[in-house]
PDB file of C-alpha atoms and ligand atoms in Angstrom:
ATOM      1  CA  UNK J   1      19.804 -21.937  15.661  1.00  0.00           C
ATOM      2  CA  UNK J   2      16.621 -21.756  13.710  1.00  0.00           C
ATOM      3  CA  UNK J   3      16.827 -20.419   9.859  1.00  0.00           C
ATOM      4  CA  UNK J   4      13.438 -18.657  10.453  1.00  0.00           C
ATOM      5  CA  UNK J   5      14.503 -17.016  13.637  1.00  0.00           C
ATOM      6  CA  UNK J   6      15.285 -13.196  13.269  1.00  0.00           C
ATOM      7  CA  UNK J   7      18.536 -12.124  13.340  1.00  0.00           C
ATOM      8  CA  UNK J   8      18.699  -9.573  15.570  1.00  0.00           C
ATOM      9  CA  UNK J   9      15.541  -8.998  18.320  1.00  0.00           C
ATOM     10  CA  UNK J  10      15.268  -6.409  20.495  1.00  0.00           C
ATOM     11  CA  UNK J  11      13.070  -6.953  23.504  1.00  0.00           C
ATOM     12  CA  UNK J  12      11.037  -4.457  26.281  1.00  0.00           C
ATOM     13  CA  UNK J  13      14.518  -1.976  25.724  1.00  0.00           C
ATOM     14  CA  UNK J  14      13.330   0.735  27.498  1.00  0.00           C
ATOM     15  CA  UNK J  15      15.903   4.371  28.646  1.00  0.00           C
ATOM     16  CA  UNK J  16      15.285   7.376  30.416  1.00  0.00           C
ATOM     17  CA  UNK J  17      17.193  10.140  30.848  1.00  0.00           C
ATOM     18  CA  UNK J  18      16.349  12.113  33.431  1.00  0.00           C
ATOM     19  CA  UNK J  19      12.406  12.477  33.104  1.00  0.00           C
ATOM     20  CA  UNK J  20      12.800  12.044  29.380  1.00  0.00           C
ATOM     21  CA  UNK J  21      11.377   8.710  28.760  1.00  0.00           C
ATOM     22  CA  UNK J  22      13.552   8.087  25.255  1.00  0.00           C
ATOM     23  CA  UNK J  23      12.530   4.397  24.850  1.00  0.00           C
ATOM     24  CA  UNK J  24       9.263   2.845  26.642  1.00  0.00           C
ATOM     25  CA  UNK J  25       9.458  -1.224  26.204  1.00  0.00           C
ATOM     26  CA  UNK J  26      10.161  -0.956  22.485  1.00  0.00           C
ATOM     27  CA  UNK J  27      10.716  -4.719  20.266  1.00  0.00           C
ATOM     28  CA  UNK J  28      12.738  -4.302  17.287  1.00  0.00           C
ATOM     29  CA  UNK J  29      13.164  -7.200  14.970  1.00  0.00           C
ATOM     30  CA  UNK J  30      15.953  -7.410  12.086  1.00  0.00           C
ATOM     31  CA  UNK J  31      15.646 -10.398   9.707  1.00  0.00           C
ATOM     32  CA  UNK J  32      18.169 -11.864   7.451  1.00  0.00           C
ATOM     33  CA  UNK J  33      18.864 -10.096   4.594  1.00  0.00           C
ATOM     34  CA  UNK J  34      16.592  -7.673   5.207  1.00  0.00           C
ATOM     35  CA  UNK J  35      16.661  -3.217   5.140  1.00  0.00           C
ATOM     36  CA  UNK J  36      14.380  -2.304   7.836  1.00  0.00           C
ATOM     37  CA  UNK J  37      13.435   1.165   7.893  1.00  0.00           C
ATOM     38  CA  UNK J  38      13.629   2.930  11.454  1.00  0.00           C
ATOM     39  CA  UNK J  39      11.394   5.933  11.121  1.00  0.00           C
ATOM     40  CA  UNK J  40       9.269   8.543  13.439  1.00  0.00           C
ATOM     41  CA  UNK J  41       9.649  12.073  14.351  1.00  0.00           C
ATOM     42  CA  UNK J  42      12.545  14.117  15.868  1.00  0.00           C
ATOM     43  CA  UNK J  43      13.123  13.006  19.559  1.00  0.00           C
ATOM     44  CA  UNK J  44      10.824   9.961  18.946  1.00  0.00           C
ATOM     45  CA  UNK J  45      13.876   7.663  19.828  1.00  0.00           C
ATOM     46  CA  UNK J  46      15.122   6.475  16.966  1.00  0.00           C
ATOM     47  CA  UNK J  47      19.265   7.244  17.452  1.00  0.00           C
ATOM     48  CA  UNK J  48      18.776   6.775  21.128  1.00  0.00           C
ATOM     49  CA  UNK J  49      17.270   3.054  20.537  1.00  0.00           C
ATOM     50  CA  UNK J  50      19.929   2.080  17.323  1.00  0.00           C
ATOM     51  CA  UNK J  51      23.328   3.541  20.050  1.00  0.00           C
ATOM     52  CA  UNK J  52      21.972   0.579  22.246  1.00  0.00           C
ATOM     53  CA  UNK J  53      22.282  -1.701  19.694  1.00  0.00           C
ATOM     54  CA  UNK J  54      25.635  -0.330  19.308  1.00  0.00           C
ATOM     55  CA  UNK J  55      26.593  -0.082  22.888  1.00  0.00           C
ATOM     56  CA  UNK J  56      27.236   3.669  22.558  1.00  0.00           C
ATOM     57  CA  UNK J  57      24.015   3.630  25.524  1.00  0.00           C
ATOM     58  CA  UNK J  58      23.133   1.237  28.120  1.00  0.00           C
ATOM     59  CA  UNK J  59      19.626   1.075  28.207  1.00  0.00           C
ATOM     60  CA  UNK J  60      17.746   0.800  31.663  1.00  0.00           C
ATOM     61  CA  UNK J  61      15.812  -2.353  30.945  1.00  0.00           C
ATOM     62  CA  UNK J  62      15.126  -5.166  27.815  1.00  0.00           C
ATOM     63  CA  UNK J  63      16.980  -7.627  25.923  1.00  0.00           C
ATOM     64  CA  UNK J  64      19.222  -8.249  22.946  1.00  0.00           C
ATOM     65  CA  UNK J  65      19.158 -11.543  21.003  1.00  0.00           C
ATOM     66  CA  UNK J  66      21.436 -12.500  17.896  1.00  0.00           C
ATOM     67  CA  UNK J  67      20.356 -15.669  16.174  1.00  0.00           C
ATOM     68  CA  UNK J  68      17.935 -16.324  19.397  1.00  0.00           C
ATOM     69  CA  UNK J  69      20.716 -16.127  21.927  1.00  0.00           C
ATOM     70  CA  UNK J  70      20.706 -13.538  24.409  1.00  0.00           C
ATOM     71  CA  UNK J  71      23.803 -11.344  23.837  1.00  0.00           C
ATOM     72  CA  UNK J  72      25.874  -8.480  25.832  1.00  0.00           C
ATOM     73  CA  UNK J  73      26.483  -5.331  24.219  1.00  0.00           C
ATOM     74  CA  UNK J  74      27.479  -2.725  26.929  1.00  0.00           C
ATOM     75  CA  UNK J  75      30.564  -0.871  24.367  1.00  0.00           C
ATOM     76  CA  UNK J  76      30.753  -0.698  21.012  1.00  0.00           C
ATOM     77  CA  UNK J  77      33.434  -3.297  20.802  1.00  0.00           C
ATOM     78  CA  UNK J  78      31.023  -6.029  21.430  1.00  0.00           C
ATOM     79  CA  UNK J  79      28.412  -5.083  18.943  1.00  0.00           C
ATOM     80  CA  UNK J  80      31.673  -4.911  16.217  1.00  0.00           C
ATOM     81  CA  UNK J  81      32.558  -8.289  17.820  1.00  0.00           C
ATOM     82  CA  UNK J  82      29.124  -9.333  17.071  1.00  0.00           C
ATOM     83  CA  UNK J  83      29.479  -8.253  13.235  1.00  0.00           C
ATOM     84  CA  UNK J  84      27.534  -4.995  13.751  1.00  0.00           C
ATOM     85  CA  UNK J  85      28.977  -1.656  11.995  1.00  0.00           C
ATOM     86  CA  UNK J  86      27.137   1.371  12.634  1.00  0.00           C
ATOM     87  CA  UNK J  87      27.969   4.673  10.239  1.00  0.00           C
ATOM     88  CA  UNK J  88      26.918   7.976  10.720  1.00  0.00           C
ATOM     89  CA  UNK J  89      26.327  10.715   8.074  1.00  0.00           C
ATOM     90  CA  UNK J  90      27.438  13.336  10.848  1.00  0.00           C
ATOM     91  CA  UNK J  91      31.064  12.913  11.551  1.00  0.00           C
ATOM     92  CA  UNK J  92      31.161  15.182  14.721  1.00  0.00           C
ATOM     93  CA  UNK J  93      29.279  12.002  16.159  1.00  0.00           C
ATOM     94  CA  UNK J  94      31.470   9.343  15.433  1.00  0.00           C
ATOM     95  CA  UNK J  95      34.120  10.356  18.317  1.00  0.00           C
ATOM     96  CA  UNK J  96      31.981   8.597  20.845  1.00  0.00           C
ATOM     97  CA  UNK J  97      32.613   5.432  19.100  1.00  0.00           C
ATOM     98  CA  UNK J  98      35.935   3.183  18.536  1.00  0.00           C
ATOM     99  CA  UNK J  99      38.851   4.382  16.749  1.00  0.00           C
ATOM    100  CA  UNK J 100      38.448   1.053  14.240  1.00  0.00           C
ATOM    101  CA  UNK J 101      35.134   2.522  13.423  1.00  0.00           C
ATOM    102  CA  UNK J 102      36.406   5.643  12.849  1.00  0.00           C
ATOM    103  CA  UNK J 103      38.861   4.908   9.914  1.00  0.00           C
ATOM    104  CA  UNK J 104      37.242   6.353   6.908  1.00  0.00           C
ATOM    105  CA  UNK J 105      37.746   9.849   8.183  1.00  0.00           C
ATOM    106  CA  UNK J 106      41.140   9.499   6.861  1.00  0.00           C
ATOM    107  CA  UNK J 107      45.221  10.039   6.713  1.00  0.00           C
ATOM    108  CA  UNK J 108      45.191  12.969   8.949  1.00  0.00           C
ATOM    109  CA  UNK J 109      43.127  12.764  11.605  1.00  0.00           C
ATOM    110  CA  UNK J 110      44.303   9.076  11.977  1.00  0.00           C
ATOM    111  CA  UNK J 111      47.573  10.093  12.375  1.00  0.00           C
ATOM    112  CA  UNK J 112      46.896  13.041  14.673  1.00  0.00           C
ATOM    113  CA  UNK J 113      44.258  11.675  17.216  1.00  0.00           C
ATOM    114  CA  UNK J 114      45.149   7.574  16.397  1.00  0.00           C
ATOM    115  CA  UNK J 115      48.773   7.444  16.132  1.00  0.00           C
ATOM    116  CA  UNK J 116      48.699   4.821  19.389  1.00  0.00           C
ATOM    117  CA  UNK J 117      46.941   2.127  16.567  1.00  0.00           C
ATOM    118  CA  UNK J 118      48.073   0.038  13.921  1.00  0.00           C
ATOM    119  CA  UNK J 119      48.403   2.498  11.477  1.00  0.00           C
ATOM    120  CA  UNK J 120      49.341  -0.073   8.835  1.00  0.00           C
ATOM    121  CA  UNK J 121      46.516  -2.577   9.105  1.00  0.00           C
ATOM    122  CA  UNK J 122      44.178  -0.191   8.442  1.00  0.00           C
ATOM    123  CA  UNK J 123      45.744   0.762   5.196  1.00  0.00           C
ATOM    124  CA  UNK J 124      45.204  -2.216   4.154  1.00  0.00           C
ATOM    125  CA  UNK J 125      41.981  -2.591   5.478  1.00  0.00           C
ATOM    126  CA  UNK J 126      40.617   0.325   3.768  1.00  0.00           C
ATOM    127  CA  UNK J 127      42.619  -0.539   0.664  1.00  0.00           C
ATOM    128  CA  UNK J 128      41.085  -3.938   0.693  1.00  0.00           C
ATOM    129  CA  UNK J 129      37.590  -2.358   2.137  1.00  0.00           C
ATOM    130  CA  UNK J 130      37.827  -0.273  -0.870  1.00  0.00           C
ATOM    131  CA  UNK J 131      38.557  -2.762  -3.708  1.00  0.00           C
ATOM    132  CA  UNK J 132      35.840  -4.743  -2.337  1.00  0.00           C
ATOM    133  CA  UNK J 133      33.650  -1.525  -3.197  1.00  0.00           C
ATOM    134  CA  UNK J 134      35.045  -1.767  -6.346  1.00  0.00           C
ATOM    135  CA  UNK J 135      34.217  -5.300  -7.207  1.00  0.00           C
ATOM    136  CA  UNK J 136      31.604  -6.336  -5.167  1.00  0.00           C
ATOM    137  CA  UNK J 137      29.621  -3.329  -5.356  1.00  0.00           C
ATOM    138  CA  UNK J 138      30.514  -1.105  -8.392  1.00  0.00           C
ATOM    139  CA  UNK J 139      31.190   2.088  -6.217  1.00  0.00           C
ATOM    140  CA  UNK J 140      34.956   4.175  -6.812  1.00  0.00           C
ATOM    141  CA  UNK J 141      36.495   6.517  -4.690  1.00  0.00           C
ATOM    142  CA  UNK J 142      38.656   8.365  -7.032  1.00  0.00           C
ATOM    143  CA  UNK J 143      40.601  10.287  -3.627  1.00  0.00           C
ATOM    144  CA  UNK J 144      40.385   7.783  -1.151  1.00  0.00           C
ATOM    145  CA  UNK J 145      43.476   8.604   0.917  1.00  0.00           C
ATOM    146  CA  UNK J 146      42.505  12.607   0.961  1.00  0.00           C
ATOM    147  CA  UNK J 147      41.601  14.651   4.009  1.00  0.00           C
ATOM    148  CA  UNK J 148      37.820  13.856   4.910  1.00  0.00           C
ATOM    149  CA  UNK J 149      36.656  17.526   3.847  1.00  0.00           C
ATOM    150  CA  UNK J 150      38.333  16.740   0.318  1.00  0.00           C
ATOM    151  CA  UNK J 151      36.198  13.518   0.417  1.00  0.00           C
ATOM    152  CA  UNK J 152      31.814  14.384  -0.689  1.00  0.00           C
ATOM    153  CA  UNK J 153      29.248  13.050   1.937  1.00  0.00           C
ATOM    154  CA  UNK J 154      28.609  10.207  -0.035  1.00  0.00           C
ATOM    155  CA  UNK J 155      31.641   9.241  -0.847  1.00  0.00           C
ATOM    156  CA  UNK J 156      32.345   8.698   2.702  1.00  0.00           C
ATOM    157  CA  UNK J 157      29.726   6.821   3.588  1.00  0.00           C
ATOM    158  CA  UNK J 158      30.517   5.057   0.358  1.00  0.00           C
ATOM    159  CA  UNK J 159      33.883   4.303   2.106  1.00  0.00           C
ATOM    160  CA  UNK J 160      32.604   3.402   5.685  1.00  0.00           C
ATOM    161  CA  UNK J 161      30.204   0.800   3.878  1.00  0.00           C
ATOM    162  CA  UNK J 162      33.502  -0.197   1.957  1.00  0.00           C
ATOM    163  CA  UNK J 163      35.226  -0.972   5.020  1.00  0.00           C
ATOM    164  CA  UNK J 164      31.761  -2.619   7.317  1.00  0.00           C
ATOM    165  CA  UNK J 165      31.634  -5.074   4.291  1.00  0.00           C
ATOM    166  CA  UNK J 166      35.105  -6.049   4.265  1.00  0.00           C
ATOM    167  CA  UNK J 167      35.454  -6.114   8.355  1.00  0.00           C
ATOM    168  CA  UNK J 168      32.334  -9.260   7.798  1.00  0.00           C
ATOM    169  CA  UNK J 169      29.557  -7.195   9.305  1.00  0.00           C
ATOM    170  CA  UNK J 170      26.581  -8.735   9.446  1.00  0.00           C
ATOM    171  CA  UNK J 171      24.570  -5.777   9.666  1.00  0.00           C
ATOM    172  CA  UNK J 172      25.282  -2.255   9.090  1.00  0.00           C
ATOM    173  CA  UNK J 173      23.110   0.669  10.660  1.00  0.00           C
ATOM    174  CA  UNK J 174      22.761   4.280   9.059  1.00  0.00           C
ATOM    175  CA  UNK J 175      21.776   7.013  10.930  1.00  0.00           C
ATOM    176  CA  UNK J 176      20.612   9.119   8.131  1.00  0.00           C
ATOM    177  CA  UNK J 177      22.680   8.101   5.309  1.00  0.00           C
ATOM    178  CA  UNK J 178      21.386  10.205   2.924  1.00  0.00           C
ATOM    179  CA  UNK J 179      20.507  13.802   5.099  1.00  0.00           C
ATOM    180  CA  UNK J 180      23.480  16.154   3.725  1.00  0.00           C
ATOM    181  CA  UNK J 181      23.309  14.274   0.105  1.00  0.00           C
ATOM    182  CA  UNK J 182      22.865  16.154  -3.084  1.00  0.00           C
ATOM    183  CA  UNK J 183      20.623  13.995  -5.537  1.00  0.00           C
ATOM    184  CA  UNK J 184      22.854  12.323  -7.248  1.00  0.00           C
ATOM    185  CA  UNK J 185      25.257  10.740  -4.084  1.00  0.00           C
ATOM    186  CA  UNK J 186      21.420   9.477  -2.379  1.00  0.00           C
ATOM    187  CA  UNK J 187      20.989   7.112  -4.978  1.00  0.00           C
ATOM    188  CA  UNK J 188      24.539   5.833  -5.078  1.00  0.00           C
ATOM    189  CA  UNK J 189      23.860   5.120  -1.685  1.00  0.00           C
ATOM    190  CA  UNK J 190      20.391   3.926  -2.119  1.00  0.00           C
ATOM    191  CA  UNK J 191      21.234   1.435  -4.684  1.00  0.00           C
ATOM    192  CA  UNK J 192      24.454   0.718  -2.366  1.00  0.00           C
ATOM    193  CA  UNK J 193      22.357  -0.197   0.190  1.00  0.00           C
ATOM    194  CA  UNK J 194      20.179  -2.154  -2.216  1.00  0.00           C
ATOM    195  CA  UNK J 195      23.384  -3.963  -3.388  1.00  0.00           C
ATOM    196  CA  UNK J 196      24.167  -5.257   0.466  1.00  0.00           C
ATOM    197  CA  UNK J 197      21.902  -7.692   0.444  1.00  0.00           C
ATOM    198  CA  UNK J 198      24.218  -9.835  -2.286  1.00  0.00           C
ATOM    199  CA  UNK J 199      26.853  -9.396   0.425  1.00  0.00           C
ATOM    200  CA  UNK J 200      24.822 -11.332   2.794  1.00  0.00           C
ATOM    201  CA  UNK J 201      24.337  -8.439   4.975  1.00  0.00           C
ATOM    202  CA  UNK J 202      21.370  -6.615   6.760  1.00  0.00           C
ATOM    203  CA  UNK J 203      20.856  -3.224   7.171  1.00  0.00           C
ATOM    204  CA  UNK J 204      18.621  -0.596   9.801  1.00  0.00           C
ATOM    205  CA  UNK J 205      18.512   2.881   7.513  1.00  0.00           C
ATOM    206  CA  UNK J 206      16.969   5.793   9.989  1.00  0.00           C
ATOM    207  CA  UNK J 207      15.248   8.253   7.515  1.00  0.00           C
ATOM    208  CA  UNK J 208      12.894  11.418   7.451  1.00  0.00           C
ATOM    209  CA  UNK J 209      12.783  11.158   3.700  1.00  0.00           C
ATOM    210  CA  UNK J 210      10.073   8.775   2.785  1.00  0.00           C
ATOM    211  CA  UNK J 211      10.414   8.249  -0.714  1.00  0.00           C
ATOM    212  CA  UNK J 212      14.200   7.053   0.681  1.00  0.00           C
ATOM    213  CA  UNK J 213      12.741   4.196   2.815  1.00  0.00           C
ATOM    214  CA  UNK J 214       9.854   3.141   0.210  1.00  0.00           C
ATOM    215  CA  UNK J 215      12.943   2.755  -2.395  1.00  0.00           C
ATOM    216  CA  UNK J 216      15.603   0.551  -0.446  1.00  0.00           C
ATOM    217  CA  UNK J 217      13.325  -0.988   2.968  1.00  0.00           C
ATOM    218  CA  UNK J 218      11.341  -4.411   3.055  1.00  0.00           C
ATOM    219  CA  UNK J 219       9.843  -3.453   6.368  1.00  0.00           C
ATOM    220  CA  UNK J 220       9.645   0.155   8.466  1.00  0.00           C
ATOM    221  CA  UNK J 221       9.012   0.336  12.218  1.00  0.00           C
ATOM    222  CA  UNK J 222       7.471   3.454  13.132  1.00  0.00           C
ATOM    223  CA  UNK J 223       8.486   5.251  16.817  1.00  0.00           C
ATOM    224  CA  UNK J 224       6.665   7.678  18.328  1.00  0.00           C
ATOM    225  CA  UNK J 225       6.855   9.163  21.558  1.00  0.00           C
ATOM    226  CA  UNK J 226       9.926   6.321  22.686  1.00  0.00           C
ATOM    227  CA  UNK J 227       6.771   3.601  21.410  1.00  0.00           C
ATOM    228  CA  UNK J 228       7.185   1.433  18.314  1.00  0.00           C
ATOM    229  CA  UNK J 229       3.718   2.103  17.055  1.00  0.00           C
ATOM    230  CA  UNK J 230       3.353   0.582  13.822  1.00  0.00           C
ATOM    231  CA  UNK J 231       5.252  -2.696  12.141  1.00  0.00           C
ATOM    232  CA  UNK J 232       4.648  -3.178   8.259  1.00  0.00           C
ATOM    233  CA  UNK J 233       6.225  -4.706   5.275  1.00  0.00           C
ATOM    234  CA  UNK J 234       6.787  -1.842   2.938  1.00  0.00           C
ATOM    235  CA  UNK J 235       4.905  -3.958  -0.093  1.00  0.00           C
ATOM    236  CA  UNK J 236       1.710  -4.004   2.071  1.00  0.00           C
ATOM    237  CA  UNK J 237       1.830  -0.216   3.525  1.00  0.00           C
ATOM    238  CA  UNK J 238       2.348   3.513   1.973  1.00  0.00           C
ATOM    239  CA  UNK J 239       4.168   6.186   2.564  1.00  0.00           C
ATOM    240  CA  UNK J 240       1.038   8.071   3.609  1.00  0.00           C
ATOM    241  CA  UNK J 241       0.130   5.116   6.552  1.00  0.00           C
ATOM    242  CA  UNK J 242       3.669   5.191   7.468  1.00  0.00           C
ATOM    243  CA  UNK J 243       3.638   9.194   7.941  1.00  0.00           C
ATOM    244  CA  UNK J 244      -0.103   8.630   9.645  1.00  0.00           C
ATOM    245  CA  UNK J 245       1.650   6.481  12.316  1.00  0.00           C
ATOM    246  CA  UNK J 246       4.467   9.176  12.753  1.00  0.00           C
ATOM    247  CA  UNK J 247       2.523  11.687  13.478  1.00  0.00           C
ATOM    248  CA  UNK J 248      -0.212   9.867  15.837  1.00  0.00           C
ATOM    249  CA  UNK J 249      -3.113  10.170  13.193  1.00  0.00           C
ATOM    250  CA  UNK J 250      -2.967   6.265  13.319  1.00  0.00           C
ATOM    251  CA  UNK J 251      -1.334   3.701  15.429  1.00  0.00           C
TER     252      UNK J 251
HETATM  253  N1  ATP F   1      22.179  11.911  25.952  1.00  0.00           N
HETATM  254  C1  ATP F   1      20.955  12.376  26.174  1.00  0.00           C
HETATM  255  N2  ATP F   1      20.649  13.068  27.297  1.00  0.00           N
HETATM  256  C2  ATP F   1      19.410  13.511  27.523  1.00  0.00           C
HETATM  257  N3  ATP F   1      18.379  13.325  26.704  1.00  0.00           N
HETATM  258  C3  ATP F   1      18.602  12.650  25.568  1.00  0.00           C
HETATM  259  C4  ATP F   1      19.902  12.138  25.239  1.00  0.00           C
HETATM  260  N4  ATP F   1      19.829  11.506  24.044  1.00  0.00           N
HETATM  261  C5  ATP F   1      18.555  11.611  23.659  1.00  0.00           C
HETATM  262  N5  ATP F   1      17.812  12.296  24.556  1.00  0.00           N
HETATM  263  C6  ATP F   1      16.365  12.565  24.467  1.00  0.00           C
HETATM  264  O1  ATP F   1      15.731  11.347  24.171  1.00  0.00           O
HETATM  265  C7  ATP F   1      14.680  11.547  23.211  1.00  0.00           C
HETATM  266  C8  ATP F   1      14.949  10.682  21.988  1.00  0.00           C
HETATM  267  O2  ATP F   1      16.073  11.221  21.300  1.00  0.00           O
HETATM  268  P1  ATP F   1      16.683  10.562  19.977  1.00  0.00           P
HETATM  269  O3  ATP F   1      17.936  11.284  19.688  1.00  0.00           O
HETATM  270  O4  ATP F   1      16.743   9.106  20.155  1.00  0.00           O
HETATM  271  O5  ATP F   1      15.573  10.925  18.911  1.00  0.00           O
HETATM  272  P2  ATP F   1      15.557  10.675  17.333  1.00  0.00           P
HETATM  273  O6  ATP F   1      14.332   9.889  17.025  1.00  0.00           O
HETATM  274  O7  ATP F   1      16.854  10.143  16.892  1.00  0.00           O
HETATM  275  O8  ATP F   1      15.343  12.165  16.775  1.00  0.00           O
HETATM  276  P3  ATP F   1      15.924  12.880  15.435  1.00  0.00           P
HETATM  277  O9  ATP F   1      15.037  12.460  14.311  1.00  0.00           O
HETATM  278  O10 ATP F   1      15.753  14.336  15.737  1.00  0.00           O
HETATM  279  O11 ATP F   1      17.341  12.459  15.267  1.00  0.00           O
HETATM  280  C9  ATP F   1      14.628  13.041  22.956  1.00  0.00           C
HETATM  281  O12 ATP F   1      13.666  13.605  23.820  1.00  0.00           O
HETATM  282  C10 ATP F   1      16.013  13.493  23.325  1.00  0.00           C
HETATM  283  O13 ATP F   1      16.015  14.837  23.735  1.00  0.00           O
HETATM  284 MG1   MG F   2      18.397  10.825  15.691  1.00  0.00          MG
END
């Protein structure tokens, strides 16, 4: 394993569905340590190509390496094998992925829809997940063990970073993290996600809001139309180049 080779490429992934071409050869690359920014318009692929990663969708052609070897990821088990965590602002979502993942919601719908699982373990996990919040990156959860709708938006995905971090993930993907925020919770969780770095961890953020992505990303890619159409280190680009290649005025 080369130091200098990306962590985690993505190569020629392309999915239809139907005649909807969602993903047309698209390269991703995720270094070490870094937030890449996953941006474009609605439909322009961006969930569709970050659930691959994930194994939530088998895509119909392409690649995945980690650390330059060529890797399997056909469930969502084997990308939380391979030290990926995904979390998603929109809980209704998160029932298409592993019950492990799915922790955070809390003590009542664990016990009602996961009673069949180690119940126990995860207590500690998300007691442990949440005291490394606590130390490691100066975020409380005053309710943790509350119902989910007793728990704010951030303070959820506060929680879910919580427990990625402690489960070792190696990189953590938000779909959104900051969409249902009020002001206040986005830059806990912007300066969260600025904060995983020092946990040796890298991060894909998926965001409309641009002034989100200039503040935590070193690098966007920019989909449009299932293409990856622009590639840029956010110190070299702005937010009006980035929103030039969204919308097809460049690129
Ligand atoms: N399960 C599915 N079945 C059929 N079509 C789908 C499915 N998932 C995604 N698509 C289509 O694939 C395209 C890409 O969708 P995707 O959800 O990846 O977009 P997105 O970039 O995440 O958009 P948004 O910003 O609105 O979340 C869209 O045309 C969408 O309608
Ligand atoms: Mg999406």
């Amino acid at each position: 394993m080369e130091m200098n080779e990306p962590l985690i490429q993505m190569r020629g992934i392309s999915k239809s569905f139907g005649g909807v071409e969602a993903l047309k050869e698209v390269d991703l690359q995720l270094g070490r340590q870094e937030v890449l920014g996953l941006v474009g318009d609605n439909g322009a692929g961006k969930s569709t190509l970050i659930k691959i990663l994930t194994g939530a969708i088998t895509p119909d052609q392409g690649e995945i390496l980690i650390d330059g070897e060529k890797v399997k990821i056909t469930h969502p088990r084997d990308s939380q094998g391979l030290g990926i965590q995904a979390i998603y602002q929109d809980l209704s979502l998160v029932g298409t992925f592993d019950p492990p993942s799915n922790l955070f919601l809390g003590k009542e719908i664990i016990k009602r829809r996961f009673g069949l699982f180690p119940v126990l373990d995860k207590k500690k996990m998300l007691k442990e997940g949440l005291k490394t919040l606590r130390e490691e990156l100066m975020i409380d959860i005053p309710n943790p063990y509350n119902s989910v709708n007793k728990l704010s938006g951030g303070q959820q995905q506060a929680v879910a970073i919580g427990r990625a971090i402690y489960l070792k993930a190696k990189v953590i993907i938000m779909d959104e993290p900051t969409a249902s925020l009020g002001v206040e919770e986005c830059e806990k969780i912007l300066d969260l996600i600025k904060r995983l770095k020092t946990q040796d961890c890298s991060v894909i953020v998926i965001s409309h809001n641009m002034e989100h992505i200039f503040s935590v990303c070193d690098r966007v890619s920019v989909l449009r139309h299932g293409e990856i159409v622009g590639d840029r280190a956010v110190s070299d680009s702005s937010s009006t180049e980035i929103v030039s290649y969204i919308t097809g005025a460049k690129g």
